[in-house]
CSV table of C-alpha atoms and ligand atoms in Angstrom, one decimal:
chain,number,residue,atom,x,y,z
A,1,MET,CA,23.0,35.1,19.7
A,2,THR,CA,19.6,36.8,18.5
A,3,GLU,CA,17.1,38.6,19.4
A,4,ILE,CA,13.4,38.6,18.2
A,5,VAL,CA,11.0,41.0,18.6
A,6,LEU,CA,7.5,40.5,17.2
A,7,GLN,CA,5.8,43.9,16.8
A,8,ASP,CA,2.0,44.2,17.0
A,9,LEU,CA,1.7,40.6,15.4
A,10,ALA,CA,-1.8,39.3,14.1
A,11,LYS,CA,-3.5,36.4,12.1
A,12,HIS,CA,-7.0,36.7,11.0
A,13,TYR,CA,-8.8,33.8,9.2
A,14,ASP,CA,-12.0,34.5,7.3
A,15,SER,CA,-13.8,35.7,10.2
A,16,SER,CA,-12.1,34.6,13.3
A,17,VAL,CA,-8.9,36.0,14.9
A,18,ALA,CA,-6.2,33.6,16.0
A,19,VAL,CA,-3.7,36.3,17.3
A,20,GLU,CA,-3.9,39.5,17.8
A,21,HIS,CA,-1.6,42.4,19.5
A,22,MET,CA,1.0,40.1,20.2
A,23,SER,CA,4.2,42.4,21.2
A,24,ILE,CA,7.0,40.8,22.7
A,25,ARG,CA,11.0,41.1,22.7
A,26,ILE,CA,12.9,38.0,23.2
A,27,ALA,CA,16.4,38.8,24.4
A,28,PRO,CA,19.3,36.9,22.8
A,29,GLY,CA,19.9,33.7,24.3
A,30,GLU,CA,16.6,33.6,26.3
A,31,LEU,CA,14.3,31.0,26.3
A,32,VAL,CA,10.7,31.9,26.4
A,33,ALA,CA,7.7,29.8,26.7
A,34,LEU,CA,4.4,30.7,25.2
A,35,LEU,CA,2.0,29.2,27.6
A,36,GLY,CA,-1.9,28.9,27.2
A,37,PRO,CA,-5.2,26.6,26.9
A,38,SER,CA,-5.9,24.8,23.8
A,39,GLY,CA,-6.3,27.1,20.8
A,40,CYS,CA,-4.9,30.4,22.5
A,41,GLY,CA,-3.0,31.1,19.2
A,42,LYS,CA,0.5,29.6,20.6
A,43,THR,CA,1.0,27.3,17.1
A,44,THR,CA,-0.4,30.3,15.2
A,45,THR,CA,2.5,32.8,16.5
A,46,LEU,CA,5.3,30.1,16.4
A,47,ARG,CA,4.6,29.5,13.1
A,48,MET,CA,4.2,33.1,12.0
A,49,VAL,CA,7.9,33.7,13.4
A,50,GLY,CA,8.9,30.3,11.7
A,51,GLY,CA,7.5,31.7,8.5
A,52,PHE,CA,4.8,28.8,7.6
A,53,VAL,CA,2.1,30.9,8.4
A,54,ASP,CA,1.6,34.3,6.8
A,55,VAL,CA,0.8,37.3,9.0
A,56,SER,CA,-1.9,39.6,8.9
A,57,SER,CA,-0.4,42.4,10.2
A,58,GLY,CA,2.8,43.3,12.4
A,59,ARG,CA,6.2,42.6,12.0
A,60,ILE,CA,8.9,40.0,13.1
A,61,LEU,CA,12.5,41.2,13.5
A,62,VAL,CA,15.2,38.9,13.9
A,63,GLY,CA,18.7,40.0,15.1
A,64,GLY,CA,17.3,43.7,13.9
A,65,ARG,CA,16.3,42.1,10.5
A,66,ASP,CA,13.0,42.3,9.0
A,67,VAL,CA,11.8,38.8,8.1
A,68,THR,CA,8.1,39.5,8.2
A,69,ALA,CA,8.1,38.4,4.3
A,70,LEU,CA,11.0,35.9,4.2
A,71,PRO,CA,9.9,32.2,3.3
A,72,PRO,CA,11.1,29.8,6.1
A,73,ASN,CA,14.2,28.7,4.6
A,74,ARG,CA,15.6,32.2,4.4
A,75,ARG,CA,15.0,32.7,8.0
A,76,ASN,CA,17.9,30.4,9.6
A,77,MET,CA,15.3,28.8,12.2
A,78,GLY,CA,15.3,25.5,13.4
A,79,PHE,CA,11.8,24.1,14.2
A,80,VAL,CA,10.4,21.1,15.8
A,81,PHE,CA,6.9,20.6,15.3
A,82,GLN,CA,4.5,19.0,17.6
A,83,ASN,CA,4.4,15.6,16.2
A,84,TYR,CA,8.1,15.5,15.0
A,85,ALA,CA,7.0,15.1,11.4
A,86,LEU,CA,9.8,13.0,10.7
A,87,PHE,CA,10.3,11.6,6.8
A,88,PRO,CA,9.6,7.8,7.2
A,89,HIS,CA,10.8,6.4,4.3
A,90,MET,CA,14.3,8.0,5.3
A,91,SER,CA,16.9,7.2,7.6
A,92,VAL,CA,17.8,9.1,11.0
A,93,ALA,CA,20.7,10.5,9.1
A,94,GLU,CA,18.9,11.5,5.6
A,95,ASN,CA,16.1,13.1,8.0
A,96,VAL,CA,18.6,15.2,9.7
A,97,ALA,CA,20.5,16.2,6.6
A,98,PHE,CA,17.4,17.4,4.6
A,99,GLY,CA,17.9,21.0,6.0
A,100,LEU,CA,21.5,20.9,5.0
A,101,GLN,CA,20.9,19.3,1.5
A,102,MET,CA,17.9,22.2,0.8
A,103,ARG,CA,20.8,24.6,1.4
A,104,LYS,CA,23.0,22.6,-1.3
A,105,THR,CA,25.7,22.1,1.4
A,106,PRO,CA,28.6,19.8,0.3
A,107,LYS,CA,28.3,16.4,0.7
A,108,PRO,CA,31.4,16.2,3.2
A,109,GLU,CA,30.2,18.9,5.1
A,110,THR,CA,27.1,17.4,5.4
A,111,ALA,CA,28.4,14.1,6.7
A,112,LYS,CA,30.1,16.0,9.2
A,113,ARG,CA,27.1,18.1,10.5
A,114,VAL,CA,24.9,15.4,10.9
A,115,ALA,CA,27.2,13.2,12.7
A,116,GLN,CA,27.7,16.3,15.0
A,117,ALA,CA,24.3,17.2,15.4
A,118,LEU,CA,23.3,13.0,16.5
A,119,ALA,CA,26.1,12.9,18.7
A,120,ARG,CA,24.5,15.8,20.6
A,121,VAL,CA,21.6,14.4,21.0
A,122,LYS,CA,23.3,11.0,21.9
A,123,LEU,CA,21.8,9.0,18.8
A,124,ALA,CA,25.3,8.8,17.1
A,125,SER,CA,24.9,5.0,16.6
A,126,PHE,CA,21.3,5.3,15.7
A,127,ALA,CA,22.2,7.2,11.7
A,128,ASP,CA,20.9,4.0,9.8
A,129,ARG,CA,17.6,3.3,11.5
A,130,LEU,CA,14.1,4.4,10.2
A,131,PRO,CA,11.8,6.5,12.3
A,132,LYS,CA,9.7,3.7,13.3
A,133,GLN,CA,12.7,1.8,14.6
A,134,LEU,CA,12.8,4.6,17.1
A,135,SER,CA,11.2,5.1,20.3
A,136,GLY,CA,9.2,8.4,20.6
A,137,GLY,CA,11.9,10.0,23.2
A,138,GLN,CA,14.2,9.1,20.3
A,139,GLN,CA,12.6,10.4,17.6
A,140,GLN,CA,12.0,13.5,19.4
A,141,ARG,CA,15.7,13.6,19.7
A,142,VAL,CA,16.0,13.5,15.7
A,143,ALA,CA,13.8,16.0,15.0
A,144,LEU,CA,15.8,18.0,17.5
A,145,ALA,CA,18.7,17.2,15.8
A,146,ARG,CA,17.2,18.2,12.6
A,147,ALA,CA,16.4,21.7,13.6
A,148,LEU,CA,20.0,22.0,15.1
A,149,VAL,CA,22.0,20.9,12.2
A,150,ILE,CA,21.5,23.8,10.1
A,151,GLU,CA,23.2,25.8,13.0
A,152,PRO,CA,20.1,28.2,13.5
A,153,ASP,CA,19.9,31.4,15.0
A,154,VAL,CA,16.6,30.9,16.5
A,155,LEU,CA,15.2,27.3,17.9
A,156,LEU,CA,11.3,27.3,17.8
A,157,LEU,CA,9.8,24.1,19.6
A,158,ASP,CA,6.0,23.6,19.5
A,159,GLU,CA,5.0,21.2,22.5
A,160,PRO,CA,8.1,19.4,21.8
A,161,LEU,CA,7.4,17.0,25.0
A,162,SER,CA,4.1,16.1,24.8
A,163,ASN,CA,4.4,12.6,23.1
A,164,LEU,CA,6.5,11.4,25.4
A,165,ASP,CA,5.9,9.5,29.0
A,166,ALA,CA,6.6,11.3,32.2
A,167,THR,CA,9.9,10.3,33.1
A,168,LEU,CA,11.3,10.8,29.3
A,169,ARG,CA,9.4,14.2,29.4
A,170,GLN,CA,11.6,15.6,32.3
A,171,GLU,CA,14.8,14.1,31.2
A,172,MET,CA,14.3,15.6,27.6
A,173,LYS,CA,13.1,18.6,29.2
A,174,ILE,CA,16.7,19.0,31.1
A,175,GLU,CA,18.3,18.0,27.9
A,176,ILE,CA,16.6,20.7,25.8
A,177,ARG,CA,17.6,23.5,28.5
A,178,GLN,CA,21.1,22.5,28.6
A,179,LEU,CA,21.4,22.4,24.7
A,180,GLN,CA,19.9,26.0,24.4
A,181,GLN,CA,21.8,27.3,27.1
A,182,SER,CA,24.9,25.9,25.9
A,183,LEU,CA,24.3,26.8,22.3
A,184,GLY,CA,22.9,30.1,23.2
A,185,LEU,CA,19.8,29.6,20.9
A,186,THR,CA,17.2,31.9,21.3
A,187,THR,CA,14.2,29.8,21.7
A,188,ILE,CA,10.6,30.0,21.7
A,189,PHE,CA,8.8,27.1,23.6
A,190,VAL,CA,5.1,26.1,23.0
A,191,THR,CA,3.3,24.6,25.8
A,192,HIS,CA,0.2,24.2,27.2
A,193,ASP,CA,1.7,22.7,30.6
A,194,GLN,CA,2.3,25.6,33.2
A,195,ASP,CA,4.7,23.3,35.2
A,196,GLU,CA,6.8,23.0,32.0
A,197,ALA,CA,6.9,26.2,31.2
A,198,MET,CA,8.2,27.2,34.5
A,199,SER,CA,11.1,25.0,34.5
A,200,VAL,CA,12.5,25.4,31.3
A,201,ALA,CA,11.7,29.1,30.6
A,202,ASP,CA,13.4,32.5,31.6
A,203,ARG,CA,10.3,33.9,31.1
A,204,MET,CA,6.9,33.2,30.0
A,205,VAL,CA,4.1,34.5,28.0
A,206,LEU,CA,0.7,33.4,29.0
A,207,MET,CA,-2.0,34.0,26.2
A,208,ARG,CA,-5.6,34.0,26.2
A,209,GLN,CA,-7.7,34.0,23.0
A,210,GLY,CA,-4.8,35.4,20.7
A,211,ARG,CA,-3.6,37.9,23.2
A,212,VAL,CA,-0.9,38.4,25.6
A,213,GLU,CA,-2.4,38.2,29.1
A,214,GLN,CA,0.6,38.1,31.2
A,215,MET,CA,4.1,38.1,30.3
A,216,GLY,CA,7.0,37.7,33.0
A,217,THR,CA,9.1,35.5,35.0
A,218,PRO,CA,7.8,32.1,36.2
A,219,GLY,CA,8.0,33.7,39.6
A,220,ASP,CA,6.2,36.7,38.7
A,221,ILE,CA,3.5,34.9,37.0
A,222,PHE,CA,3.2,32.5,39.8
A,223,GLU,CA,3.6,34.8,42.6
A,224,THR,CA,1.4,37.4,41.2
A,225,PRO,CA,-1.3,36.5,38.6
A,226,CYS,CA,-2.8,39.5,36.8
A,227,SER,CA,-6.3,38.1,36.7
A,228,ARG,CA,-8.3,35.2,37.7
A,229,PHE,CA,-7.7,33.7,34.3
A,230,ALA,CA,-3.9,33.6,34.9
A,231,ALA,CA,-4.4,32.7,38.6
A,232,GLU,CA,-6.7,29.6,37.2
A,233,PHE,CA,-3.9,28.7,34.8
A,234,MET,CA,-1.1,28.7,37.3
A,235,GLY,CA,-2.9,26.2,39.3
A,236,VAL,CA,-4.2,28.7,42.2
A,237,THR,CA,-7.2,26.4,43.3
A,238,ASN,CA,-8.7,28.8,45.5
A,239,LEU,CA,-10.5,31.9,44.0
A,240,PHE,CA,-13.2,33.5,46.2
A,241,PRO,CA,-15.1,36.1,45.0
A,242,GLY,CA,-16.2,39.2,47.2
A,243,LYS,CA,-15.2,43.0,47.6
A,244,ALA,CA,-12.1,45.2,48.9
A,245,ALA,CA,-14.1,46.9,51.7
A,246,ALA,CA,-10.9,48.7,53.3
A,247,PRO,CA,-7.2,48.7,52.4
A,248,GLY,CA,-6.4,45.3,53.7
A,249,LEU,CA,-9.8,44.0,54.5
A,250,PHE,CA,-11.7,41.9,52.0
A,251,VAL,CA,-15.4,40.6,52.4
A,252,LEU,CA,-16.1,37.3,51.0
A,253,ASP,CA,-19.3,37.1,49.0
A,254,ASP,CA,-20.4,34.7,52.3
A,255,GLY,CA,-20.0,37.3,54.6
A,256,ALA,CA,-16.6,36.1,55.8
A,257,VAL,CA,-14.1,38.9,56.5
A,258,VAL,CA,-10.4,38.5,55.2
A,259,ARG,CA,-7.4,40.2,56.0
A,260,LEU,CA,-4.9,40.6,53.8
A,261,ALA,CA,-1.1,42.3,53.5
A,262,ASP,CA,-1.6,43.8,50.3
A,263,ALA,CA,-3.3,47.0,50.9
A,264,ALA,CA,-4.7,47.9,47.4
A,265,VAL,CA,-8.1,48.4,46.8
A,266,PRO,CA,-8.8,47.0,43.1
A,267,SER,CA,-11.7,49.3,41.4
A,268,GLY,CA,-13.2,46.3,39.5
A,269,PRO,CA,-15.0,43.1,41.0
A,270,CYS,CA,-11.8,40.7,42.4
A,271,SER,CA,-11.6,37.6,43.8
A,272,LEU,CA,-9.3,36.5,46.9
A,273,ALA,CA,-6.7,34.0,45.0
A,274,LEU,CA,-5.1,31.7,47.6
A,275,ARG,CA,-2.7,28.8,46.8
A,276,PRO,CA,-3.6,25.2,48.4
A,277,GLU,CA,-0.2,24.6,49.6
A,278,ARG,CA,-0.3,28.1,51.8
A,279,ILE,CA,-3.5,26.8,53.8
A,280,GLU,CA,-2.7,25.3,57.1
A,281,VAL,CA,-5.4,22.4,58.0
A,282,SER,CA,-5.2,21.5,61.5
A,283,ALA,CA,-7.2,20.1,64.7
A,284,ALA,CA,-5.5,22.7,66.9
A,285,PRO,CA,-6.2,26.7,66.7
A,286,PRO,CA,-4.1,28.4,64.5
A,287,ALA,CA,-1.3,31.1,65.1
A,288,GLU,CA,-2.7,34.4,66.5
A,289,GLY,CA,-2.9,36.8,63.8
A,290,ASP,CA,-3.3,34.3,60.7
A,291,ASN,CA,-6.8,34.3,59.0
A,292,SER,CA,-9.1,31.2,60.0
A,293,PHE,CA,-12.2,29.7,60.3
A,294,HIS,CA,-13.8,26.3,60.8
A,295,ALA,CA,-14.3,23.5,58.2
A,296,MET,CA,-15.0,20.3,58.1
A,297,VAL,CA,-12.8,17.9,55.6
A,298,GLU,CA,-14.6,16.4,53.1
A,299,ILE,CA,-12.1,14.9,50.8
A,300,ALA,CA,-8.6,13.5,52.0
A,301,THR,CA,-6.6,12.4,48.6
A,302,TYR,CA,-3.2,11.2,48.9
A,303,ARG,CA,-1.1,12.9,46.0
A,304,GLY,CA,2.3,11.4,46.9
A,305,ALA,CA,4.4,14.0,48.8
A,306,LEU,CA,1.3,15.6,49.7
A,307,ILE,CA,-2.1,15.1,51.0
A,308,GLU,CA,-4.9,17.2,49.4
A,309,TYR,CA,-7.6,18.4,51.2
A,310,ARG,CA,-11.2,19.5,50.2
A,311,LEU,CA,-12.5,21.5,53.0
A,312,ARG,CA,-16.1,23.1,53.5
A,313,SER,CA,-16.6,26.2,55.5
A,314,GLN,CA,-19.4,26.6,57.9
A,315,ARG,CA,-20.8,29.1,55.3
A,316,GLY,CA,-20.3,26.5,52.4
A,317,LEU,CA,-17.4,27.8,50.8
A,318,THR,CA,-15.1,24.8,49.3
A,319,MET,CA,-11.3,25.3,49.5
A,320,ILE,CA,-8.8,23.1,48.3
A,321,ALA,CA,-5.5,22.9,50.8
A,322,ARG,CA,-2.1,20.6,50.3
A,323,ARG,CA,-0.1,19.5,52.9
A,324,PRO,CA,3.1,17.2,53.6
A,325,THR,CA,2.3,13.5,54.1
A,326,PRO,CA,2.9,12.1,57.4
A,327,ALA,CA,6.4,10.4,55.9
A,328,LEU,CA,7.7,14.1,54.9
A,329,GLY,CA,7.2,15.3,58.6
A,330,GLY,CA,3.9,16.4,57.9
A,331,PRO,CA,0.9,16.0,60.6
A,332,ALA,CA,-1.3,13.0,60.5
A,333,VAL,CA,-3.6,13.1,58.0
A,334,LEU,CA,-7.1,14.3,58.9
A,335,ALA,CA,-10.0,12.1,58.1
A,336,PRO,CA,-13.2,13.0,56.3
A,337,GLY,CA,-15.9,14.6,58.5
A,338,ALA,CA,-13.3,15.7,60.8
A,339,THR,CA,-14.0,19.2,62.3
A,340,VAL,CA,-10.8,21.2,61.4
A,341,HIS,CA,-9.3,24.9,61.7
A,342,VAL,CA,-8.5,26.3,58.4
A,343,SER,CA,-5.9,28.9,58.2
A,344,TRP,CA,-3.4,31.1,56.4
A,345,PRO,CA,-1.1,34.0,57.1
A,346,ILE,CA,-2.3,37.3,56.1
A,347,THR,CA,0.6,37.7,53.4
A,348,ALA,CA,-0.7,34.4,51.5
A,349,GLY,CA,-3.7,35.9,49.8
A,350,SER,CA,-3.4,38.2,46.9
A,351,LEU,CA,-6.2,39.9,45.2
A,352,VAL,CA,-7.3,39.3,41.2
A,353,PRO,CA,-9.9,41.2,39.0
A,354,GLU,CA,-12.3,39.3,37.9
A,355,ASN,CA,-12.9,38.9,34.3
B,1,ATP,N1,-5.9,27.2,9.1
B,1,ATP,C1,-6.8,27.5,10.0
B,1,ATP,N2,-8.0,28.3,9.8
B,1,ATP,C2,-8.8,28.5,10.3
B,1,ATP,N3,-8.6,28.5,11.5
B,1,ATP,C3,-7.4,28.5,12.2
B,1,ATP,C4,-6.3,27.9,11.3
B,1,ATP,N4,-5.2,27.4,12.1
B,1,ATP,C5,-5.8,27.7,13.3
B,1,ATP,N5,-7.1,28.3,13.3
B,1,ATP,C6,-7.4,28.9,14.8
B,1,ATP,O1,-6.8,29.8,15.6
B,1,ATP,C7,-6.8,29.8,17.0
B,1,ATP,C8,-5.7,29.2,17.4
B,1,ATP,O2,-5.0,28.4,17.0
B,1,ATP,P1,-3.9,27.7,17.2
B,1,ATP,O3,-3.3,26.2,16.6
B,1,ATP,O4,-2.5,28.6,17.1
B,1,ATP,O5,-3.8,26.8,19.0
B,1,ATP,P2,-2.6,26.7,20.0
B,1,ATP,O6,-3.1,27.6,21.2
B,1,ATP,O7,-2.1,26.4,19.2
B,1,ATP,O8,-3.7,25.3,20.7
B,1,ATP,P3,-3.3,23.8,21.0
B,1,ATP,O9,-2.9,24.1,22.3
B,1,ATP,O10,-4.6,23.1,21.0
B,1,ATP,O11,-2.0,23.6,20.0
B,1,ATP,C9,-7.7,28.6,17.0
B,1,ATP,O12,-9.2,28.9,17.4
B,1,ATP,C10,-7.7,27.6,16.0
B,1,ATP,O13,-9.0,26.8,15.5
B,2,MG,MG1,-0.8,23.9,19.0
């Protein structure tokens, strides 16, 4: 198992900066998700680690060895590109064998390892097909087999599930995670999908405009986003600007006063962050001690396991709440126009800096 260390990595293109001050340490056997919106520098970072893009400054250490100046084929890393990049005129087996041939591996050894890699991704009987004769999920597996066959120290995956439908994505996610864990492969997994990142990663690196915005376990970033940007990216749909008036007291811009268990008083401008699933919506008055106000249901949307409400307070504040559907033990659905109590426990809200 191999440690990866990125030290103050940067990539500049003529006038623009793609990646800057990227310093992370990935523990041996760890899966780290690089997460962030389009253009934030995920692919550039991954390609620098793989050796496909030269760094402008900084260093990359793999297992203690400085690989910054080495070409890709001397880094012993398995790479799965976003579009798989299979060779269309080569069979599945030839695609998988490619990396071994480049390394001048003897033929019998190559055949053995290709068979092994295909078995590992459950494609043993597809060796002679061409990529175009495979489904998206099968092509994705070939790409994975091709990355694994060289017995890499490190696995680099760039949006490996983006071309798959929802069901297949779910399956492949689990398969990749199981393979990665059973082989003990230190892995960087690029995605722009926070759900996907949370469900596969040991830790996540949230990127913003070429820099690390926040790094931590999925739980850390989900529970305590460090900024409005991080909160929004992690699906906090309720972010209300205001001012910390005193420890545990926050005054929203519309004048409403909210109590918080968190007694920190941030110095700069900040917002109250409230996850939609923490907000109770009810015709009956809420529990004593909770924050509450009157609101009107604007829209109620059926979302499978959840009903999503858009609500508007008397002061005009719009918020989103998600409650379990009646089928799952939730209360009866409230109709648009209904006047309701909206409430949340004081432990549910947190303050995040504006930015
Ligand atoms: N070869 C290049 N020349 C100039 N600018 C580039 C080049 N490659 C990438 N960039 C720029 O660098 C920034 C980061 O790009 P990158 O591909 O790393 O983003 P990303 O996070 O992978 O985005 P996406 O989610 O869309 O794949 C973008 O602004 C992009 O336009
Ligand atoms: Mg990309």
